[in-house]
Coordinates of C-alpha atoms (C1' of nucleotides) in Angstrom, one line a residue:
Chain I
X29 CA 126.4 71.2 161.6
X30 CA 129.1 68.5 161.2
X31 CA 130.3 67.7 157.7
X32 CA 128.0 65.6 155.4
X33 CA 129.5 62.2 154.9
X34 CA 128.3 59.3 152.8
X35 CA 127.9 55.9 154.5
X36 CA 130.5 54.2 152.3
X37 CA 133.1 56.7 153.7
X38 CA 132.2 56.3 157.4
X39 CA 135.1 54.0 158.0
X40 CA 137.5 56.9 157.4
X41 CA 135.8 59.1 160.0
X42 CA 136.0 56.9 163.2
X43 CA 135.7 59.1 166.3
X44 CA 134.4 62.1 164.4
X45 CA 130.9 63.6 164.5
X46 CA 129.3 63.6 161.0
X47 CA 126.0 64.3 159.3
X48 CA 124.2 61.6 157.4
X49 CA 121.4 62.4 154.9
X50 CA 119.2 59.5 154.0
X51 CA 116.1 57.4 154.5
X52 CA 115.0 55.1 157.3
X53 CA 115.5 51.5 156.1
X54 CA 114.5 49.7 159.3
X55 CA 114.1 50.3 163.0
X56 CA 114.3 48.2 166.2
X57 CA 113.8 49.2 169.7
X58 CA 114.9 47.9 173.1
X59 CA 113.2 50.3 175.5
X60 CA 115.9 52.8 176.5
X61 CA 117.7 52.4 173.2
X62 CA 116.6 52.6 169.5
X63 CA 118.3 51.2 166.5
X64 CA 117.7 53.1 163.3
X65 CA 119.0 51.6 160.0
X66 CA 119.7 54.5 157.8
X67 CA 120.4 54.1 154.0
X68 CA 121.8 56.9 151.8
X69 CA 122.3 55.1 148.5
X70 CA 125.9 54.2 149.2
X71 CA 125.2 51.8 152.0
X72 CA 123.2 51.1 155.2
X73 CA 124.4 51.9 158.7
X74 CA 122.9 51.3 162.1
X75 CA 122.4 54.5 164.2
X76 CA 122.1 53.9 167.9
X77 CA 119.9 56.4 169.6
X78 CA 119.9 56.4 173.4
X79 CA 117.7 58.6 175.6
X80 CA 120.8 60.1 177.3
X81 CA 122.3 61.2 173.9
X82 CA 119.3 62.5 172.0
X83 CA 117.1 63.8 174.8
X84 CA 113.5 62.9 175.7
X85 CA 111.7 64.5 172.8
X86 CA 113.8 63.0 169.9
X87 CA 114.0 59.7 171.7
X88 CA 110.2 59.4 171.7
X89 CA 110.1 60.7 168.1
X90 CA 112.6 58.0 167.0
X91 CA 110.3 55.3 168.2
X92 CA 107.6 56.5 165.8
X93 CA 109.5 56.9 162.6
X94 CA 108.1 54.9 159.7
X95 CA 110.0 53.0 157.1
X96 CA 111.5 55.3 154.4
X97 CA 111.2 58.5 156.4
X98 CA 113.8 60.8 155.0
X99 CA 116.0 62.3 157.7
X100 CA 119.2 64.1 158.5
X101 CA 121.1 62.7 161.4
X102 CA 124.2 63.8 163.3
X103 CA 126.2 61.3 165.3
X104 CA 129.6 60.1 166.2
X105 CA 131.2 57.3 164.2
X106 CA 132.2 54.3 166.3
X107 CA 134.0 51.1 165.3
X108 CA 131.9 48.1 166.2
X109 CA 132.6 44.4 165.6
X110 CA 128.9 43.6 165.5
X111 CA 128.2 45.8 162.5
X112 CA 128.2 44.3 159.1
X113 CA 130.1 47.3 157.8
X114 CA 132.4 47.6 160.8
X115 CA 131.1 50.9 162.1
X116 CA 127.9 52.3 163.6
X117 CA 126.8 55.8 164.5
X118 CA 125.9 57.1 167.9
X119 CA 123.2 59.5 167.2
X120 CA 123.3 63.0 168.8
X121 CA 120.3 64.6 167.0
X122 CA 118.2 64.2 163.9
X123 CA 115.6 66.0 162.0
X124 CA 112.9 64.6 159.8
X125 CA 112.9 65.9 156.2
X126 CA 109.6 64.3 155.2
X127 CA 107.4 61.6 156.8
X128 CA 105.7 59.1 154.6
X129 CA 102.1 60.0 154.0
X130 CA 101.2 56.4 154.3
X131 CA 102.7 53.1 155.2
X132 CA 105.6 52.0 152.9
X133 CA 104.4 49.1 150.8
X134 CA 107.6 47.1 150.6
X135 CA 108.1 45.7 154.1
X136 CA 111.4 44.0 155.1
X137 CA 109.7 40.6 154.6
X138 CA 109.2 38.5 151.5
X139 CA 107.3 39.7 148.5
X140 CA 106.3 38.1 145.2
X141 CA 107.7 39.1 141.8
X142 CA 104.5 40.6 140.5
X143 CA 104.1 42.8 143.5
X144 CA 107.7 44.0 143.4
X145 CA 107.4 44.7 139.6
X146 CA 104.3 46.8 140.2
X147 CA 106.4 48.8 142.7
X148 CA 109.6 48.8 140.7
X149 CA 110.1 52.5 141.4
X150 CA 110.3 51.7 145.1
X151 CA 111.9 48.3 144.7
X152 CA 115.0 50.1 143.4
X153 CA 115.7 51.2 146.9
X154 CA 116.4 47.7 148.1
X155 CA 119.9 46.6 148.9
X156 CA 119.8 44.0 146.2
X157 CA 118.5 46.2 143.4
X158 CA 121.0 48.9 144.3
X159 CA 123.8 46.3 143.9
X160 CA 122.5 45.3 140.5
X161 CA 122.2 48.8 139.2
X162 CA 125.7 49.6 140.4
X163 CA 127.1 46.6 138.6
X164 CA 125.1 47.5 135.5
X165 CA 126.7 51.0 135.6
X166 CA 130.1 49.4 136.1
X167 CA 129.6 47.1 133.1
X168 CA 128.7 50.1 130.9
X169 CA 131.7 52.0 132.2
X170 CA 134.0 49.1 131.4
X171 CA 132.6 48.8 127.9
X172 CA 133.2 52.5 127.2
X173 CA 136.7 52.3 128.8
X174 CA 137.5 49.4 126.6
X175 CA 136.6 51.0 123.3
X176 CA 137.6 54.5 124.2
X177 CA 141.0 53.3 125.2
X178 CA 141.6 51.4 121.9
X179 CA 141.0 54.1 119.3
X180 CA 137.3 53.5 118.7
X181 CA 134.9 56.4 118.2
X182 CA 131.5 56.4 119.8
X183 CA 128.9 56.8 117.1
X184 CA 125.2 57.1 117.9
X185 CA 122.8 55.5 115.5
X186 CA 119.3 56.7 114.9
X187 CA 116.4 55.3 116.9
X188 CA 113.8 56.0 114.2
X189 CA 114.5 53.9 111.1
X190 CA 112.7 53.8 107.8
X191 CA 112.7 50.0 107.5
X192 CA 113.9 46.8 109.2
X193 CA 117.6 46.5 109.6
X194 CA 117.7 42.8 109.4
X195 CA 114.2 41.9 108.2
X196 CA 114.1 39.1 110.7
X197 CA 112.2 40.3 113.7
X198 CA 109.1 42.3 114.4
X199 CA 109.5 46.0 114.9
X200 CA 107.5 48.7 116.7
X201 CA 105.8 50.9 114.2
X202 CA 105.4 54.6 114.9
X203 CA 103.6 57.4 113.2
X204 CA 106.3 59.7 111.7
X205 CA 104.5 62.8 110.4
X206 CA 101.8 60.7 108.8
X207 CA 104.4 58.3 107.4
X208 CA 105.5 55.0 108.9
X209 CA 108.7 54.6 110.8
X210 CA 110.1 51.9 113.1
X211 CA 112.1 51.9 116.3
X212 CA 115.5 50.5 115.6
X213 CA 116.3 46.9 116.3
X214 CA 120.1 47.4 115.8
X215 CA 122.5 50.2 115.0
X216 CA 124.8 48.0 113.1
X217 CA 124.1 49.1 109.5
X218 CA 124.8 52.7 110.5
X219 CA 127.8 51.4 112.4
X220 CA 129.1 50.1 109.1
X221 CA 128.9 53.5 107.6
X222 CA 130.7 54.8 110.6
X223 CA 133.5 52.3 110.2
X224 CA 134.1 53.4 106.6
X225 CA 134.4 57.0 107.9
X226 CA 136.3 56.5 111.2
X227 CA 137.9 53.0 110.9
X228 CA 136.8 51.8 114.4
X229 CA 133.5 52.8 115.9
X230 CA 131.0 51.5 118.5
X231 CA 127.3 52.2 118.6
X232 CA 125.8 52.1 122.0
X233 CA 122.1 52.6 122.5
X234 CA 118.7 51.2 123.1
X235 CA 117.1 48.8 120.6
X236 CA 113.5 47.6 120.3
X237 CA 112.0 44.3 119.4
X238 CA 108.3 43.7 119.1
X239 CA 108.6 40.0 119.6
X240 CA 106.0 38.2 121.7
X241 CA 108.7 36.6 123.6
X242 CA 107.8 35.8 127.2
X243 CA 111.0 34.4 128.7
X244 CA 113.6 35.3 131.3
X245 CA 115.9 36.4 128.5
X246 CA 113.8 38.9 126.6
X247 CA 112.8 42.5 126.9
X248 CA 111.1 44.6 124.3
X249 CA 113.5 47.5 125.0
X250 CA 117.1 46.6 125.6
X251 CA 120.6 48.1 125.2
X252 CA 123.3 46.9 122.9
X253 CA 126.8 47.9 122.2
X254 CA 127.9 47.2 118.7
X255 CA 131.6 47.7 117.6
X256 CA 132.3 47.8 113.9
X257 CA 135.8 47.7 112.4
X258 CA 137.0 48.3 108.9
X259 CA 139.6 45.8 107.5
X260 CA 138.7 43.2 110.1
X261 CA 137.9 39.6 109.3
X262 CA 136.0 36.9 111.3
X263 CA 139.0 35.7 113.2
X264 CA 139.9 39.3 114.2
X265 CA 136.3 39.8 115.2
X266 CA 136.5 36.8 117.5
X267 CA 139.8 38.0 119.0
X268 CA 138.1 41.4 119.7
X269 CA 135.0 39.9 121.3
X270 CA 137.2 37.6 123.5
X271 CA 139.6 40.4 124.6
X272 CA 136.6 42.7 125.2
X273 CA 134.7 40.2 127.4
X274 CA 137.8 39.4 129.5
X275 CA 138.4 43.1 130.2
X276 CA 134.8 43.9 131.1
X277 CA 134.5 40.9 133.4
X278 CA 137.8 41.8 135.0
X279 CA 136.9 45.4 135.6
X280 CA 133.6 44.3 137.3
X281 CA 135.5 41.9 139.5
X282 CA 138.0 44.5 140.5
X283 CA 135.6 47.3 141.2
X284 CA 132.3 45.7 142.4
X285 CA 133.2 43.1 144.9
X286 CA 130.9 44.4 147.6
X287 CA 127.9 44.4 145.2
X288 CA 128.7 40.9 144.0
X289 CA 128.8 39.8 147.6
X290 CA 125.3 41.3 148.3
X291 CA 124.1 39.2 145.3
X292 CA 126.0 36.1 146.7
X293 CA 127.6 35.6 143.3
X294 CA 130.0 32.7 142.9
X295 CA 133.1 34.7 141.9
X296 CA 135.0 31.6 140.7
X297 CA 132.5 31.4 137.8
X298 CA 133.6 34.9 136.7
X299 CA 137.3 34.5 137.5
X300 CA 137.5 31.7 135.0
X301 CA 136.6 34.0 132.2
X302 CA 140.1 34.1 130.7
X303 CA 141.7 33.7 127.3
X304 CA 141.4 31.6 125.3
X305 CA 137.7 31.0 124.8
X306 CA 136.9 27.7 123.1
X307 CA 136.0 28.3 119.4
X308 CA 133.9 25.6 117.8
X309 CA 132.3 25.4 114.4
X310 CA 128.6 25.2 114.2
X311 CA 128.9 21.6 113.0
X312 CA 131.0 20.7 116.0
X313 CA 128.2 22.1 118.2
X314 CA 125.7 20.0 116.4
X315 CA 127.8 16.9 117.0
X316 CA 128.2 17.9 120.7
X317 CA 124.5 18.1 121.1
X318 CA 123.9 14.8 119.4
X319 CA 126.5 13.2 121.8
X320 CA 124.4 14.6 124.7
X321 CA 121.3 13.0 123.3
X322 CA 119.7 16.2 121.9
X323 CA 118.1 16.0 118.5
X324 CA 120.0 18.4 116.3
X325 CA 121.0 18.6 112.7
X326 CA 122.5 21.0 110.2
X327 CA 120.1 23.9 109.6
X328 CA 118.7 24.1 113.1
X329 CA 119.1 27.2 115.1
X330 CA 119.8 26.7 118.8
X331 CA 117.1 27.4 121.4
X332 CA 117.6 28.0 125.1
X333 CA 117.9 24.3 125.9
X334 CA 120.6 23.8 123.3
X335 CA 122.6 26.9 124.3
X336 CA 122.5 25.7 127.9
X337 CA 123.6 22.2 127.0
X338 CA 126.6 23.6 125.0
X339 CA 127.6 26.1 127.8
X340 CA 127.6 23.3 130.4
X341 CA 130.6 21.8 128.6
X342 CA 132.8 24.8 129.3
X343 CA 133.8 27.0 132.2
X344 CA 134.0 30.2 130.2
X345 CA 132.1 31.7 127.2
X346 CA 132.1 29.6 124.1
X347 CA 132.3 30.9 120.6
X348 CA 130.3 29.1 118.0
X349 CA 131.2 30.1 114.4
X350 CA 130.0 29.5 110.9
X351 CA 126.3 28.9 111.3
X352 CA 124.3 27.9 108.2
X353 CA 123.8 31.1 106.2
X354 CA 120.1 30.5 105.7
X355 CA 119.3 31.0 109.4
X356 CA 121.4 34.1 109.6
X357 CA 121.0 37.8 108.5
X358 CA 121.4 38.9 104.9
X359 CA 124.4 41.1 105.5
X360 CA 126.7 38.3 106.7
X361 CA 129.4 37.2 104.3
X362 CA 129.4 33.6 103.3
X363 CA 132.5 31.5 104.0
X364 CA 134.3 31.0 100.7
X365 CA 135.5 27.6 101.9
X366 CA 132.0 26.5 102.6
X367 CA 129.2 28.6 101.0
X368 CA 126.5 26.9 103.0
X369 CA 127.8 28.7 106.1
X370 CA 128.2 32.3 107.1
X371 CA 131.3 34.0 108.6
X372 CA 129.5 34.6 111.8
X373 CA 130.0 33.9 115.5
X374 CA 127.7 33.7 118.5
X375 CA 129.2 33.9 122.0
X376 CA 127.3 31.8 124.5
X377 CA 127.7 32.8 128.2
X378 CA 128.4 30.1 130.8
X379 CA 125.8 28.7 133.2
X380 CA 122.9 28.8 130.8
X381 CA 122.8 32.6 130.3
X382 CA 122.5 32.1 126.6
X383 CA 123.7 34.2 123.7
X384 CA 125.3 37.4 124.7
X385 CA 127.1 38.3 121.5
X386 CA 126.2 37.9 117.9
X387 CA 128.8 39.0 115.3
X388 CA 130.0 38.5 111.8
X389 CA 132.1 39.6 108.9
X390 CA 129.9 41.6 106.6
X391 CA 129.3 41.0 103.0
X392 CA 131.5 43.5 101.1
X393 CA 130.7 42.6 97.5
X394 CA 128.1 44.8 95.9
X395 CA 126.6 42.2 93.5
X396 CA 126.4 39.5 96.2
X397 CA 124.7 41.9 98.7
X398 CA 122.2 43.0 96.1
X399 CA 121.3 39.4 95.5
X400 CA 120.9 38.7 99.2
X401 CA 118.6 41.7 99.6
X402 CA 116.4 40.3 96.8
X403 CA 116.5 36.8 98.3
X404 CA 115.3 38.1 101.6
X405 CA 112.6 40.1 99.9
X406 CA 113.8 43.3 101.6
X407 CA 112.8 46.7 100.2
X408 CA 115.7 47.6 98.0
X409 CA 115.1 51.4 98.1
X410 CA 115.6 51.4 101.9
X411 CA 119.0 49.9 101.5
X412 CA 120.5 52.0 98.6
X413 CA 122.5 54.0 101.1
X414 CA 123.8 50.8 102.6
X415 CA 124.8 49.5 99.1
X416 CA 126.7 52.8 98.6
X417 CA 129.1 51.6 101.2
X418 CA 130.0 48.7 98.8
X419 CA 130.1 51.1 95.7
X420 CA 132.7 53.5 97.1
X421 CA 135.8 51.8 98.4
X422 CA 134.3 48.6 99.9
X423 CA 136.6 46.8 102.3
X424 CA 136.3 43.6 104.4
X425 CA 134.8 44.6 107.8
X426 CA 133.3 42.9 110.8
X427 CA 131.7 43.7 114.1
X428 CA 129.4 42.3 116.8
X429 CA 126.6 43.2 119.2
X430 CA 126.6 42.6 122.9
X431 CA 123.3 42.6 124.8
X432 CA 123.7 44.6 128.0
X433 CA 120.9 43.1 130.0
X434 CA 121.9 39.5 129.3
X435 CA 125.5 40.4 130.3
X436 CA 124.3 42.0 133.5
X437 CA 122.1 39.0 134.3
X438 CA 125.1 36.7 133.8
X439 CA 127.6 38.7 135.8
X440 CA 125.1 39.2 138.6
X441 CA 123.9 35.6 138.5
X442 CA 120.3 36.7 138.1
X443 CA 117.4 34.4 137.1
X444 CA 115.7 37.0 134.9
X445 CA 116.7 40.0 132.8
X446 CA 113.8 42.1 134.2
X447 CA 116.0 42.9 137.2
X448 CA 118.9 44.1 135.1
X449 CA 117.4 47.4 133.9
X450 CA 115.8 50.0 136.1
X451 CA 112.4 50.0 134.3
X452 CA 112.0 46.9 132.2
X453 CA 109.8 46.9 129.1
X454 CA 108.3 43.5 128.5
X455 CA 105.4 41.9 126.7
X456 CA 102.3 43.5 128.3
X457 CA 104.4 45.3 130.9
X458 CA 105.0 49.0 130.4
X459 CA 104.4 50.4 133.8
X460 CA 105.8 51.9 136.0
Chain J
rU6 C1' 99.8 32.7 119.8
rC7 C1' 100.0 27.8 122.4
rC8 C1' 100.6 24.8 127.0
rG9 C1' 100.6 24.7 132.4
rA10 C1' 99.9 26.8 137.3
rC11 C1' 97.9 30.5 140.3
rG12 C1' 94.4 34.7 142.0
rU13 C1' 91.8 34.5 149.9
rA14 C1' 93.9 40.8 155.0
rG15 C1' 98.9 46.0 153.1
rC16 C1' 102.6 41.5 152.0
rU17 C1' 103.6 35.9 151.9
rC18 C1' 100.4 32.0 152.3
rA19 C1' 97.0 28.0 154.7
rG20 C1' 91.8 26.8 154.2
rC21 C1' 90.7 18.7 153.8
rU22 C1' 85.0 15.3 151.3
rG23 C1' 80.8 22.1 149.9
rG24 C1' 78.6 23.7 156.1
rU25 C1' 79.1 31.1 159.1
rA26 C1' 87.3 33.4 157.2
rG27 C1' 92.8 31.7 159.4
rA28 C1' 98.3 32.2 160.4
rG29 C1' 103.0 34.7 160.1
rC30 C1' 104.8 39.4 158.8
rA31 C1' 103.5 44.6 158.2
rG32 C1' 100.4 48.5 161.0
rG33 C1' 98.5 50.4 166.1
rU34 C1' 99.1 50.2 171.8
rG35 C1' 102.3 48.8 175.7
rA36 C1' 107.0 46.2 178.0
rC37 C1' 112.4 45.8 177.5
rU38 C1' 119.7 49.7 177.4
rG39 C1' 122.8 45.9 172.2
rU40 C1' 118.9 44.7 168.6
rU41 C1' 120.7 42.4 163.4
rA42 C1' 114.1 39.7 159.4
rA43 C1' 114.9 41.4 167.7
rU44 C1' 111.5 39.3 171.4
rC45 C1' 106.8 39.3 174.5
rA46 C1' 101.5 40.8 175.4
rC47 C1' 97.1 43.0 173.5
rC48 C1' 94.3 45.4 169.2
rG49 C1' 92.3 46.8 164.3
rG50 C1' 92.2 44.7 159.5
rG51 C1' 88.3 40.6 154.1
rU52 C1' 83.6 42.5 147.5
rC53 C1' 87.8 35.0 149.0
rA54 C1' 89.9 38.6 141.0
rC55 C1' 85.1 39.5 138.2
rA56 C1' 80.4 37.6 136.0
rG57 C1' 77.2 33.6 135.6
rG58 C1' 75.7 28.5 136.9
rU59 C1' 74.9 23.9 140.2
rU60 C1' 73.2 23.4 145.4
rC61 C1' 69.2 24.1 151.2
rG62 C1' 74.2 26.1 151.4
rA63 C1' 80.1 27.8 147.2
rG64 C1' 86.7 30.5 149.1
rU65 C1' 85.8 25.2 147.8
rC66 C1' 82.3 22.3 142.1
rC67 C1' 81.2 23.9 136.7
rU68 C1' 81.5 27.8 132.5
rG69 C1' 83.3 32.3 130.8
rU70 C1' 86.2 36.9 131.3
rC71 C1' 90.3 39.5 133.3
rG72 C1' 95.0 39.5 135.7
rU73 C1' 99.8 37.3 137.3
rC74 C1' 103.7 33.8 137.0
rG75 C1' 106.4 29.8 134.5
rG76 C1' 107.5 27.5 129.9
rA77 C1' 107.3 26.9 124.4
rG78 C1' 107.3 29.2 119.8
rC79 C1' 109.4 33.7 117.9
rC80 C1' 113.7 36.3 118.9
rA81 C1' 119.0 38.7 120.9

RNA sequence: UCCGACGUAGCUCAGCUGGUAGAGCAGGUGACUGUUAAUCACCGGGUCACAGGUUCGAGUCCUGUCGUCGGAGCCA
């Protein structure tokens, strides 16, 4: 048997006989010649089967193969201008590994979102979904590369937590040996403990929000990467977020051109993600919204409309810093220059993709933090360990969290985050 | 939770003022040696989401339930 080759390597084997192992993506026929579209996860190639090459028996068999039949096929690689990938295979022989027991539900024609979501496990085989999952994988690799190459240590935070991290959103409650526990909504507080031990850490894992949010930007289970750095202030945090995003976008652009092309992504929108990002104060953002005729005043948080209106003004991510402290989490340090505001930053992605990063300098003073916990009516006992971080060698520190799915949606140019993760978990949607 | 739209063949949809259910694709059979969502001919395929109601008669009108989608709020 000729050597097994993957489709994305075929261009290096022109003239050779090779073996492909894959699935039938589509089939056309023209009497004395059959065209089999074979996919193997790395690409799709057309295999030409003529009666003269494969013989009477296989030729008749080829005409009956159903979509998604798994098969192993030997053939000679030929250069061909008509092929989208520049080559096609002249089949010599093939064997069927398994025939579908029934008709494959996802035909090459149009389908609605509801149907495709119900068949998500099969939808993943489509050209478009494969491209998205590859880009997601590349984004995660770029994130790890970035931090691993800069002295950060990966630190996993627990998924089960005894109480709310931030006290702001609804959590999933689980039974923990007849006691209550919650699925984490953020690894940040644990990341802070890590930063005091290791200096620079990043937490990377799934997070859970039991919000009844039914929008294109929300999932109940999503992934976040959360760097945390000791002796870092807000300005340093913004520098880090900016440098990080430029590197991640750059790596995706370098390594995933073909996938971005499948998605018909406008690359100029990603190529403009360069330093420096605009940095505007919250109050400047309010003024900007007012100039655009949006009702906004100090104390308002920004909804999707406002975020989109702000992002329209810039060709790259925009950093909005120093929000009013009362609309932000208890652990954020207040700005000594203006105690109404917190030393925090949100990064809004371009093109209306919304908030992808939220970060802040953390409150490092024990007494102030104790007061905040009381103000927010949080269970003090659950935070004693966190307060210890301020009792024993407290230092200024900062970090941020990046939502993976929103980043994937932005870089891929997707309308909805449900396509950015293999099996999305949404309000009233937990299967497949 | 609120607002709106939708639910008809495996899929995507049409179905007017209430009068015996349609198309394209997919599937099956056949033709075709270069197709790119091939083309052409023929064939099979329906609990019109579900439950009530109005009517001589309901896919169509009314009420309720369920489901899906979009948006808001909430949230990242």
